[in-house]
């Protein structure tokens, strides 16, 4: 039996991970759950899966969680922790075999790094971890023997395509993108886009932050940087294509021109189960891809004029050092500002670009350094917004 710790258990990846674990039966056990402030849902998960330990966002949430457990009649009482230190406690459990890193944003950075230091298998669903600290994470994993198995459908697909492939035979990695809700929108429509329109994703059901990233195609930009660390290649070896059907999850092109693709229906549980059971495969009751007469596969190059976040990501990846950290932090602030209606949709890339232009790149030295850079970029982003540079379009 494998013991699993889920960081971000009440989010979409966390919920789907719990569904996969239920399907796998006694092969996998939920050892610990880390969540934010959705305490009612967390209490339900505790009652159903009876973890040994649980961490909540803040210390003051602990008595509130106990109240929720009492309201639901849950008698099981796990050890309770709080904050980032609480998440670190969870990943440090000696019996924990697999850490599902599914927190949103930079909050999962330290816990994920600690899991890698301890040589755990990390099922990585948090793009920001490798974007911020890919160099540190991958070097530490090589030293400790930790496994980094991607849960993002695109990188999970590439991981499968690369099994048994000689690295010298790889020409390029091709990440597919649905194109999001604005795939066919004009620039004028995108400039006037509302949060509600941007959150209306045509293919995937995801959290708010990643759904906005999909609308700007920054999710693909972050995946470009993530791929360079996961698969040990330069950004010039990673391409993006728009694939509206979201059935081809990504591809690998060989030096002889052959393409290897991984296909499947749009359900994150496939990638999650793969990461939990690798190198084995287990049966699943999930729906299968039907090769009906109506099946069609389309591919288009991305329009970097309407979706400049892709270009910004390539720039950050090429610059390397601390620049990807700045890109990520500025994006997180920009997305939240858009959701709060403080800036417009097309001001998201403008703000990111402005913050990148003010940053003096440093070589990566430590996790503490990257966290400081992350904080600087967030403060700089907020100053630009408060100063009206984003709203005026001068960013």
mmCIF file of C-alpha atoms in Angstrom:
data_model
loop_
_atom_site.group_PDB
_atom_site.id
_atom_site.type_symbol
_atom_site.label_atom_id
_atom_site.label_comp_id
_atom_site.label_asym_id
_atom_site.label_seq_id
_atom_site.Cartn_x
_atom_site.Cartn_y
_atom_site.Cartn_z
ATOM 1 C CA UNK A 1 0.000 0.000 0.000
ATOM 2 C CA UNK A 2 1.263 3.469 -0.944
ATOM 3 C CA UNK A 3 0.712 6.337 1.488
ATOM 4 C CA UNK A 4 -0.268 9.595 -0.217
ATOM 5 C CA UNK A 5 -0.139 13.178 1.040
ATOM 6 C CA UNK A 6 -2.301 15.621 -0.920
ATOM 7 C CA UNK A 7 -1.424 19.308 -0.785
ATOM 8 C CA UNK A 8 -4.424 21.250 -2.059
ATOM 9 C CA UNK A 9 -6.989 18.555 -1.320
ATOM 10 C CA UNK A 10 -10.075 20.761 -1.748
ATOM 11 C CA UNK A 11 -9.046 22.080 -5.171
ATOM 12 C CA UNK A 12 -9.926 20.464 -8.482
ATOM 13 C CA UNK A 13 -6.729 18.364 -8.674
ATOM 14 C CA UNK A 14 -7.030 17.358 -5.037
ATOM 15 C CA UNK A 15 -10.667 16.318 -5.414
ATOM 16 C CA UNK A 16 -9.873 14.282 -8.521
ATOM 17 C CA UNK A 17 -6.924 12.658 -6.758
ATOM 18 C CA UNK A 18 -9.259 11.481 -4.012
ATOM 19 C CA UNK A 19 -11.606 10.026 -6.647
ATOM 20 C CA UNK A 20 -8.686 8.126 -8.195
ATOM 21 C CA UNK A 21 -7.611 6.821 -4.790
ATOM 22 C CA UNK A 22 -11.139 5.575 -4.133
ATOM 23 C CA UNK A 23 -11.071 3.772 -7.482
ATOM 24 C CA UNK A 24 -7.690 2.177 -6.730
ATOM 25 C CA UNK A 25 -9.064 0.741 -3.508
ATOM 26 C CA UNK A 26 -6.602 -0.679 -1.014
ATOM 27 C CA UNK A 27 -3.568 -0.023 -3.212
ATOM 28 C CA UNK A 28 -3.348 3.610 -2.052
ATOM 29 C CA UNK A 29 -4.107 5.226 1.297
ATOM 30 C CA UNK A 30 -4.700 8.899 2.110
ATOM 31 C CA UNK A 31 -2.169 9.660 4.854
ATOM 32 C CA UNK A 32 -2.524 13.440 5.062
ATOM 33 C CA UNK A 33 -4.465 16.343 3.580
ATOM 34 C CA UNK A 34 -3.395 19.960 3.197
ATOM 35 C CA UNK A 35 -6.019 22.522 2.266
ATOM 36 C CA UNK A 36 -6.832 26.214 2.215
ATOM 37 C CA UNK A 37 -9.931 27.702 3.787
ATOM 38 C CA UNK A 38 -12.673 25.454 2.394
ATOM 39 C CA UNK A 39 -13.102 23.931 5.836
ATOM 40 C CA UNK A 40 -16.516 22.379 5.258
ATOM 41 C CA UNK A 41 -15.226 20.368 2.309
ATOM 42 C CA UNK A 42 -12.054 19.475 4.197
ATOM 43 C CA UNK A 43 -14.137 18.181 7.095
ATOM 44 C CA UNK A 44 -16.077 15.961 4.676
ATOM 45 C CA UNK A 45 -12.808 14.598 3.295
ATOM 46 C CA UNK A 46 -11.558 13.844 6.807
ATOM 47 C CA UNK A 47 -14.712 11.905 7.574
ATOM 48 C CA UNK A 48 -14.454 9.901 4.376
ATOM 49 C CA UNK A 49 -10.705 9.195 4.183
ATOM 50 C CA UNK A 50 -9.613 9.367 7.864
ATOM 51 C CA UNK A 51 -6.120 10.826 7.321
ATOM 52 C CA UNK A 52 -3.506 10.764 10.072
ATOM 53 C CA UNK A 53 -2.727 14.473 9.745
ATOM 54 C CA UNK A 54 -4.272 17.602 8.239
ATOM 55 C CA UNK A 55 -3.002 21.131 7.654
ATOM 56 C CA UNK A 56 -5.132 24.260 7.189
ATOM 57 C CA UNK A 57 -4.185 27.709 5.906
ATOM 58 C CA UNK A 58 -4.037 29.572 9.227
ATOM 59 C CA UNK A 59 -3.781 28.768 12.928
ATOM 60 C CA UNK A 60 -7.160 30.382 13.602
ATOM 61 C CA UNK A 61 -8.756 27.910 11.167
ATOM 62 C CA UNK A 62 -8.002 24.946 13.434
ATOM 63 C CA UNK A 63 -10.876 25.514 15.908
ATOM 64 C CA UNK A 64 -13.175 26.306 12.974
ATOM 65 C CA UNK A 65 -12.288 22.953 11.400
ATOM 66 C CA UNK A 66 -12.984 21.179 14.695
ATOM 67 C CA UNK A 67 -16.395 22.858 14.729
ATOM 68 C CA UNK A 68 -17.079 21.646 11.185
ATOM 69 C CA UNK A 69 -16.126 18.098 12.153
ATOM 70 C CA UNK A 70 -18.569 18.230 15.070
ATOM 71 C CA UNK A 71 -21.363 19.631 12.893
ATOM 72 C CA UNK A 72 -20.906 16.764 10.421
ATOM 73 C CA UNK A 73 -20.675 14.185 13.193
ATOM 74 C CA UNK A 74 -17.154 13.170 12.185
ATOM 75 C CA UNK A 75 -15.525 11.412 15.121
ATOM 76 C CA UNK A 76 -12.108 10.906 13.519
ATOM 77 C CA UNK A 77 -9.599 13.458 14.828
ATOM 78 C CA UNK A 78 -6.328 13.756 12.866
ATOM 79 C CA UNK A 79 -3.311 15.723 14.043
ATOM 80 C CA UNK A 80 -3.822 19.332 12.965
ATOM 81 C CA UNK A 81 -1.239 21.767 11.608
ATOM 82 C CA UNK A 82 -1.392 25.186 9.952
ATOM 83 C CA UNK A 83 0.358 27.333 7.369
ATOM 84 C CA UNK A 84 3.316 26.501 5.173
ATOM 85 C CA UNK A 85 5.057 24.930 8.164
ATOM 86 C CA UNK A 86 2.062 22.642 8.485
ATOM 87 C CA UNK A 87 2.397 21.523 4.870
ATOM 88 C CA UNK A 88 6.091 20.855 5.491
ATOM 89 C CA UNK A 89 5.115 18.664 8.461
ATOM 90 C CA UNK A 90 2.831 16.643 6.197
ATOM 91 C CA UNK A 91 5.407 15.970 3.485
ATOM 92 C CA UNK A 92 7.960 15.086 6.158
ATOM 93 C CA UNK A 93 5.929 12.154 7.485
ATOM 94 C CA UNK A 94 8.310 9.205 7.375
ATOM 95 C CA UNK A 95 5.715 6.795 5.982
ATOM 96 C CA UNK A 96 4.605 9.120 3.161
ATOM 97 C CA UNK A 97 5.442 7.626 -0.239
ATOM 98 C CA UNK A 98 3.844 10.062 -2.679
ATOM 99 C CA UNK A 99 3.267 13.800 -2.349
ATOM 100 C CA UNK A 100 0.594 15.236 -4.647
ATOM 101 C CA UNK A 101 1.606 18.900 -4.981
ATOM 102 C CA UNK A 102 -1.637 20.545 -6.088
ATOM 103 C CA UNK A 103 -1.593 23.856 -4.237
ATOM 104 C CA UNK A 104 -2.154 27.022 -6.245
ATOM 105 C CA UNK A 105 0.707 29.456 -6.774
ATOM 106 C CA UNK A 106 3.906 29.882 -4.796
ATOM 107 C CA UNK A 107 2.496 28.559 -1.501
ATOM 108 C CA UNK A 108 3.610 25.030 -2.392
ATOM 109 C CA UNK A 109 7.232 25.987 -3.024
ATOM 110 C CA UNK A 110 8.799 25.150 0.348
ATOM 111 C CA UNK A 111 6.738 21.990 1.019
ATOM 112 C CA UNK A 112 7.511 20.602 -2.446
ATOM 113 C CA UNK A 113 11.204 21.378 -2.059
ATOM 114 C CA UNK A 114 11.220 19.615 1.303
ATOM 115 C CA UNK A 115 9.574 16.544 -0.217
ATOM 116 C CA UNK A 116 12.276 16.475 -2.899
ATOM 117 C CA UNK A 117 14.998 16.867 -0.273
ATOM 118 C CA UNK A 118 13.565 13.793 1.463
ATOM 119 C CA UNK A 119 13.644 11.777 -1.766
ATOM 120 C CA UNK A 120 9.867 11.342 -2.067
ATOM 121 C CA UNK A 121 7.892 10.810 -5.248
ATOM 122 C CA UNK A 122 6.264 14.128 -6.094
ATOM 123 C CA UNK A 123 3.204 14.072 -8.337
ATOM 124 C CA UNK A 124 3.543 17.658 -9.500
ATOM 125 C CA UNK A 125 0.401 19.573 -10.414
ATOM 126 C CA UNK A 126 1.776 22.975 -9.443
ATOM 127 C CA UNK A 127 3.406 24.636 -12.464
ATOM 128 C CA UNK A 128 4.762 27.492 -10.383
ATOM 129 C CA UNK A 129 7.100 25.242 -8.383
ATOM 130 C CA UNK A 130 9.351 24.497 -11.361
ATOM 131 C CA UNK A 131 8.861 27.923 -12.911
ATOM 132 C CA UNK A 132 10.128 29.631 -9.756
ATOM 133 C CA UNK A 133 12.782 27.136 -8.692
ATOM 134 C CA UNK A 134 13.242 24.573 -11.451
ATOM 135 C CA UNK A 135 17.018 24.624 -11.246
ATOM 136 C CA UNK A 136 17.061 24.002 -7.495
ATOM 137 C CA UNK A 137 14.294 21.417 -7.618
ATOM 138 C CA UNK A 138 15.785 19.290 -10.379
ATOM 139 C CA UNK A 139 19.337 19.399 -9.018
ATOM 140 C CA UNK A 140 18.083 18.374 -5.584
ATOM 141 C CA UNK A 141 16.005 15.564 -7.083
ATOM 142 C CA UNK A 142 19.086 14.232 -8.862
ATOM 143 C CA UNK A 143 20.973 14.264 -5.575
ATOM 144 C CA UNK A 144 18.277 12.644 -3.396
ATOM 145 C CA UNK A 145 16.693 10.296 -5.939
ATOM 146 C CA UNK A 146 13.300 11.979 -5.673
ATOM 147 C CA UNK A 147 10.903 11.335 -8.567
ATOM 148 C CA UNK A 148 9.160 14.243 -10.276
ATOM 149 C CA UNK A 149 6.099 12.912 -12.091
ATOM 150 C CA UNK A 150 3.997 15.574 -13.838
ATOM 151 C CA UNK A 151 0.238 15.617 -13.347
ATOM 152 C CA UNK A 152 -0.403 18.429 -15.831
ATOM 153 C CA UNK A 153 -1.934 16.648 -18.802
ATOM 154 C CA UNK A 154 0.624 18.104 -21.235
ATOM 155 C CA UNK A 155 3.762 17.147 -19.335
ATOM 156 C CA UNK A 156 2.250 13.867 -18.278
ATOM 157 C CA UNK A 157 1.671 13.127 -21.977
ATOM 158 C CA UNK A 158 5.276 13.967 -22.838
ATOM 159 C CA UNK A 159 6.503 11.780 -19.966
ATOM 160 C CA UNK A 160 4.588 8.881 -21.505
ATOM 161 C CA UNK A 161 5.819 9.652 -25.034
ATOM 162 C CA UNK A 162 9.444 9.681 -23.885
ATOM 163 C CA UNK A 163 9.419 6.250 -22.234
ATOM 164 C CA UNK A 164 12.213 4.232 -23.818
ATOM 165 C CA UNK A 165 13.282 7.061 -26.140
ATOM 166 C CA UNK A 166 16.956 7.890 -26.613
ATOM 167 C CA UNK A 167 17.338 11.590 -25.612
ATOM 168 C CA UNK A 168 19.619 12.140 -28.612
ATOM 169 C CA UNK A 169 16.744 11.230 -30.916
ATOM 170 C CA UNK A 170 14.450 14.035 -29.700
ATOM 171 C CA UNK A 171 13.961 17.005 -32.032
ATOM 172 C CA UNK A 172 11.373 18.985 -30.030
ATOM 173 C CA UNK A 173 8.565 18.765 -27.499
ATOM 174 C CA UNK A 174 5.163 20.030 -28.645
ATOM 175 C CA UNK A 175 2.712 21.264 -26.011
ATOM 176 C CA UNK A 176 -0.924 21.421 -27.076
ATOM 177 C CA UNK A 177 -3.304 24.158 -25.939
ATOM 178 C CA UNK A 178 -7.065 24.328 -26.276
ATOM 179 C CA UNK A 179 -6.853 28.028 -27.067
ATOM 180 C CA UNK A 180 -9.179 28.885 -24.191
ATOM 181 C CA UNK A 181 -12.371 30.949 -24.412
ATOM 182 C CA UNK A 182 -10.771 33.640 -26.616
ATOM 183 C CA UNK A 183 -9.270 31.398 -29.286
ATOM 184 C CA UNK A 184 -11.363 33.059 -31.999
ATOM 185 C CA UNK A 185 -11.925 36.433 -30.313
ATOM 186 C CA UNK A 186 -10.692 39.666 -31.803
ATOM 187 C CA UNK A 187 -8.181 41.846 -29.989
ATOM 188 C CA UNK A 188 -10.955 44.360 -29.336
ATOM 189 C CA UNK A 189 -13.149 41.681 -27.762
ATOM 190 C CA UNK A 190 -10.277 40.521 -25.582
ATOM 191 C CA UNK A 191 -9.567 44.058 -24.403
ATOM 192 C CA UNK A 192 -13.191 44.312 -23.241
ATOM 193 C CA UNK A 193 -13.325 40.800 -21.745
ATOM 194 C CA UNK A 194 -14.866 40.324 -18.301
ATOM 195 C CA UNK A 195 -13.755 37.823 -15.644
ATOM 196 C CA UNK A 196 -16.925 35.836 -16.282
ATOM 197 C CA UNK A 197 -16.066 35.460 -19.963
ATOM 198 C CA UNK A 198 -12.461 34.525 -19.220
ATOM 199 C CA UNK A 199 -13.561 31.885 -16.704
ATOM 200 C CA UNK A 200 -15.816 30.180 -19.271
ATOM 201 C CA UNK A 201 -13.311 27.580 -20.473
ATOM 202 C CA UNK A 202 -14.568 25.472 -23.411
ATOM 203 C CA UNK A 203 -12.861 22.208 -22.448
ATOM 204 C CA UNK A 204 -11.493 21.893 -18.899
ATOM 205 C CA UNK A 205 -13.068 22.473 -15.486
ATOM 206 C CA UNK A 206 -10.311 24.018 -13.364
ATOM 207 C CA UNK A 207 -9.650 26.499 -10.591
ATOM 208 C CA UNK A 208 -10.062 30.239 -11.201
ATOM 209 C CA UNK A 209 -6.375 31.137 -11.417
ATOM 210 C CA UNK A 210 -5.391 28.415 -13.880
ATOM 211 C CA UNK A 211 -8.530 29.097 -15.941
ATOM 212 C CA UNK A 212 -7.485 32.722 -16.408
ATOM 213 C CA UNK A 213 -3.975 31.497 -17.271
ATOM 214 C CA UNK A 214 -5.582 29.336 -19.929
ATOM 215 C CA UNK A 215 -7.460 32.344 -21.303
ATOM 216 C CA UNK A 216 -4.236 34.381 -21.625
ATOM 217 C CA UNK A 217 -2.240 31.268 -22.653
ATOM 218 C CA UNK A 218 0.134 31.987 -19.769
ATOM 219 C CA UNK A 219 -0.567 28.431 -18.643
ATOM 220 C CA UNK A 220 1.237 27.360 -21.814
ATOM 221 C CA UNK A 221 4.006 29.839 -21.108
ATOM 222 C CA UNK A 222 4.529 28.406 -17.643
ATOM 223 C CA UNK A 223 4.485 24.916 -19.167
ATOM 224 C CA UNK A 224 7.276 25.884 -21.574
ATOM 225 C CA UNK A 225 9.511 26.787 -18.630
ATOM 226 C CA UNK A 226 8.395 23.746 -16.660
ATOM 227 C CA UNK A 227 9.185 21.443 -19.599
ATOM 228 C CA UNK A 228 12.763 22.716 -19.843
ATOM 229 C CA UNK A 229 13.395 21.507 -16.278
ATOM 230 C CA UNK A 230 11.349 18.318 -16.339
ATOM 231 C CA UNK A 231 12.881 17.065 -19.576
ATOM 232 C CA UNK A 232 16.280 18.762 -19.582
ATOM 233 C CA UNK A 233 15.989 20.766 -22.780
ATOM 234 C CA UNK A 234 16.257 24.388 -23.864
ATOM 235 C CA UNK A 235 13.206 26.555 -24.504
ATOM 236 C CA UNK A 236 14.086 26.497 -28.208
ATOM 237 C CA UNK A 237 13.210 22.791 -28.163
ATOM 238 C CA UNK A 238 9.673 23.398 -26.854
ATOM 239 C CA UNK A 239 6.852 24.480 -29.173
ATOM 240 C CA UNK A 240 3.164 25.215 -28.662
ATOM 241 C CA UNK A 241 0.244 24.407 -30.965
ATOM 242 C CA UNK A 242 -3.424 25.234 -30.550
ATOM 243 C CA UNK A 243 -5.557 22.089 -30.545
ATOM 244 C CA UNK A 244 -9.210 22.970 -29.765
ATOM 245 C CA UNK A 245 -10.405 19.397 -29.241
ATOM 246 C CA UNK A 246 -7.937 18.801 -26.344
ATOM 247 C CA UNK A 247 -7.660 15.120 -27.267
ATOM 248 C CA UNK A 248 -3.963 15.122 -28.171
ATOM 249 C CA UNK A 249 -2.426 16.106 -24.850
ATOM 250 C CA UNK A 250 1.061 16.695 -26.257
ATOM 251 C CA UNK A 251 3.587 15.300 -28.740
ATOM 252 C CA UNK A 252 7.270 14.580 -29.216
ATOM 253 C CA UNK A 253 8.956 15.000 -32.602
ATOM 254 C CA UNK A 254 11.983 12.829 -33.383
ATOM 255 C CA UNK A 255 15.014 13.816 -35.446
ATOM 256 C CA UNK A 256 13.754 11.621 -38.296
ATOM 257 C CA UNK A 257 10.459 13.540 -38.430
ATOM 258 C CA UNK A 258 8.341 10.926 -36.642
ATOM 259 C CA UNK A 259 5.791 12.222 -34.136
ATOM 260 C CA UNK A 260 4.733 10.391 -30.977
ATOM 261 C CA UNK A 261 1.478 11.657 -29.451
ATOM 262 C CA UNK A 262 -0.525 10.781 -26.349
ATOM 263 C CA UNK A 263 -4.303 10.946 -26.792
ATOM 264 C CA UNK A 264 -7.230 10.575 -24.451
ATOM 265 C CA UNK A 265 -10.460 12.183 -23.303
ATOM 266 C CA UNK A 266 -10.225 15.403 -21.282
ATOM 267 C CA UNK A 267 -10.180 14.090 -17.730
ATOM 268 C CA UNK A 268 -7.380 14.874 -15.265
ATOM 269 C CA UNK A 269 -7.893 11.556 -13.500
ATOM 270 C CA UNK A 270 -5.943 9.739 -16.222
ATOM 271 C CA UNK A 271 -2.784 11.756 -15.521
ATOM 272 C CA UNK A 272 -3.293 11.549 -11.754
ATOM 273 C CA UNK A 273 -3.633 7.764 -11.795
ATOM 274 C CA UNK A 274 -0.558 7.479 -14.021
ATOM 275 C CA UNK A 275 1.496 9.496 -11.508
ATOM 276 C CA UNK A 276 0.228 7.486 -8.544
ATOM 277 C CA UNK A 277 0.801 4.043 -10.056
ATOM 278 C CA UNK A 278 3.868 4.561 -12.305
ATOM 279 C CA UNK A 279 5.593 2.471 -13.636
ATOM 280 C CA UNK A 280 2.571 0.177 -13.403
ATOM 281 C CA UNK A 281 -0.752 0.838 -15.097
ATOM 282 C CA UNK A 282 -4.095 -0.008 -13.544
ATOM 283 C CA UNK A 283 -7.525 -0.491 -15.135
ATOM 284 C CA UNK A 284 -9.915 2.446 -14.951
ATOM 285 C CA UNK A 285 -13.629 2.929 -15.513
ATOM 286 C CA UNK A 286 -13.063 6.380 -17.011
ATOM 287 C CA UNK A 287 -14.531 7.023 -20.489
ATOM 288 C CA UNK A 288 -12.443 6.016 -23.509
ATOM 289 C CA UNK A 289 -11.747 7.964 -26.665
ATOM 290 C CA UNK A 290 -14.273 7.055 -29.344
ATOM 291 C CA UNK A 291 -13.074 7.001 -32.937
ATOM 292 C CA UNK A 292 -16.451 7.960 -34.332
ATOM 293 C CA UNK A 293 -17.027 9.529 -37.778
ATOM 294 C CA UNK A 294 -17.353 12.926 -36.073
ATOM 295 C CA UNK A 295 -13.853 12.784 -34.537
ATOM 296 C CA UNK A 296 -11.664 15.567 -35.924
ATOM 297 C CA UNK A 297 -8.279 16.873 -34.844
ATOM 298 C CA UNK A 298 -7.261 20.464 -35.630
ATOM 299 C CA UNK A 299 -3.935 22.196 -35.012
ATOM 300 C CA UNK A 300 -3.002 25.878 -35.368
ATOM 301 C CA UNK A 301 0.001 28.008 -34.418
ATOM 302 C CA UNK A 302 -0.695 30.389 -31.502
ATOM 303 C CA UNK A 303 -1.210 34.091 -32.244
ATOM 304 C CA UNK A 304 1.414 35.766 -30.059
ATOM 305 C CA UNK A 305 0.007 39.217 -30.849
ATOM 306 C CA UNK A 306 -3.265 38.402 -29.150
ATOM 307 C CA UNK A 307 -1.566 36.103 -26.634
ATOM 308 C CA UNK A 308 1.734 37.835 -25.781
ATOM 309 C CA UNK A 309 2.158 35.814 -22.566
ATOM 310 C CA UNK A 310 3.722 33.040 -24.654
ATOM 311 C CA UNK A 311 6.378 35.431 -25.924
ATOM 312 C CA UNK A 312 7.031 36.692 -22.376
ATOM 313 C CA UNK A 313 7.517 33.120 -21.163
ATOM 314 C CA UNK A 314 10.059 32.372 -23.891
ATOM 315 C CA UNK A 315 11.900 35.554 -22.941
ATOM 316 C CA UNK A 316 11.946 34.549 -19.265
ATOM 317 C CA UNK A 317 13.087 31.013 -20.074
ATOM 318 C CA UNK A 318 15.894 32.281 -22.299
ATOM 319 C CA UNK A 319 17.016 34.871 -19.745
ATOM 320 C CA UNK A 320 16.865 32.180 -17.028
ATOM 321 C CA UNK A 321 18.229 32.969 -13.542
ATOM 322 C CA UNK A 322 15.622 34.772 -11.469
ATOM 323 C CA UNK A 323 13.559 36.034 -14.420
ATOM 324 C CA UNK A 324 11.070 33.097 -14.479
ATOM 325 C CA UNK A 325 10.379 33.806 -10.788
ATOM 326 C CA UNK A 326 9.514 37.398 -11.665
ATOM 327 C CA UNK A 327 7.297 36.308 -14.560
ATOM 328 C CA UNK A 328 5.352 33.959 -12.321
ATOM 329 C CA UNK A 329 4.895 36.389 -9.418
ATOM 330 C CA UNK A 330 3.797 39.237 -11.660
ATOM 331 C CA UNK A 331 1.345 36.931 -13.400
ATOM 332 C CA UNK A 332 -0.223 35.808 -10.115
ATOM 333 C CA UNK A 333 -0.764 39.421 -9.039
ATOM 334 C CA UNK A 334 -2.063 40.399 -12.473
ATOM 335 C CA UNK A 335 -4.554 37.516 -12.612
ATOM 336 C CA UNK A 336 -5.936 38.355 -9.185
ATOM 337 C CA UNK A 337 -6.142 42.030 -10.097
ATOM 338 C CA UNK A 338 -8.134 41.125 -13.205
ATOM 339 C CA UNK A 339 -10.481 38.896 -11.206
ATOM 340 C CA UNK A 340 -10.938 41.798 -8.781
ATOM 341 C CA UNK A 341 -11.683 44.085 -11.773
ATOM 342 C CA UNK A 342 -8.711 46.332 -10.975
ATOM 343 C CA UNK A 343 -7.160 45.879 -14.437
ATOM 344 C CA UNK A 344 -8.384 44.768 -17.845
ATOM 345 C CA UNK A 345 -7.746 41.399 -19.446
ATOM 346 C CA UNK A 346 -5.114 42.578 -21.936
ATOM 347 C CA UNK A 347 -3.393 44.540 -19.169
ATOM 348 C CA UNK A 348 -2.306 41.228 -17.633
ATOM 349 C CA UNK A 349 0.601 40.730 -20.100
ATOM 350 C CA UNK A 350 1.337 44.473 -20.059
ATOM 351 C CA UNK A 351 1.829 44.399 -16.307
ATOM 352 C CA UNK A 352 3.993 41.271 -16.447
ATOM 353 C CA UNK A 353 6.194 42.829 -19.128
ATOM 354 C CA UNK A 354 6.623 46.030 -17.120
ATOM 355 C CA UNK A 355 7.759 44.146 -14.024
ATOM 356 C CA UNK A 356 10.152 41.993 -16.065
ATOM 357 C CA UNK A 357 11.685 45.110 -17.595
ATOM 358 C CA UNK A 358 12.490 46.545 -14.156
ATOM 359 C CA UNK A 359 14.179 43.370 -12.875
ATOM 360 C CA UNK A 360 17.959 42.928 -12.767
ATOM 361 C CA UNK A 361 18.509 39.215 -13.377
ATOM 362 C CA UNK A 362 20.486 37.291 -10.773
ATOM 363 C CA UNK A 363 21.914 33.750 -10.946
ATOM 364 C CA UNK A 364 19.940 31.301 -8.816
ATOM 365 C CA UNK A 365 21.643 30.674 -5.483
ATOM 366 C CA UNK A 366 19.053 29.558 -2.940
ATOM 367 C CA UNK A 367 15.374 29.066 -2.229
ATOM 368 C CA UNK A 368 15.405 32.036 0.164
ATOM 369 C CA UNK A 369 16.777 34.234 -2.616
ATOM 370 C CA UNK A 370 13.996 33.138 -4.994
ATOM 371 C CA UNK A 371 11.351 33.797 -2.364
ATOM 372 C CA UNK A 372 12.737 37.314 -1.884
ATOM 373 C CA UNK A 373 12.653 37.905 -5.642
ATOM 374 C CA UNK A 374 9.096 36.584 -5.704
ATOM 375 C CA UNK A 375 8.082 39.055 -2.982
ATOM 376 C CA UNK A 376 9.824 41.933 -4.768
ATOM 377 C CA UNK A 377 7.988 41.169 -8.017
ATOM 378 C CA UNK A 378 4.643 41.060 -6.220
ATOM 379 C CA UNK A 379 5.283 44.405 -4.546
ATOM 380 C CA UNK A 380 6.419 45.925 -7.824
ATOM 381 C CA UNK A 381 3.284 44.649 -9.549
ATOM 382 C CA UNK A 382 1.029 46.135 -6.891
ATOM 383 C CA UNK A 383 2.835 49.473 -7.130
ATOM 384 C CA UNK A 384 2.296 49.557 -10.892
ATOM 385 C CA UNK A 385 -1.399 48.779 -10.448
ATOM 386 C CA UNK A 386 -1.884 51.328 -7.660
ATOM 387 C CA UNK A 387 -0.028 53.920 -9.711
ATOM 388 C CA UNK A 388 -2.453 53.449 -12.572
ATOM 389 C CA UNK A 389 0.112 52.212 -15.051
ATOM 390 C CA UNK A 390 -1.841 49.004 -15.746
ATOM 391 C CA UNK A 391 -5.209 50.736 -15.965
ATOM 392 C CA UNK A 392 -3.866 53.455 -18.270
ATOM 393 C CA UNK A 393 -2.379 50.933 -20.687
ATOM 394 C CA UNK A 394 1.134 52.379 -20.316
ATOM 395 C CA UNK A 395 2.535 49.151 -18.850
#
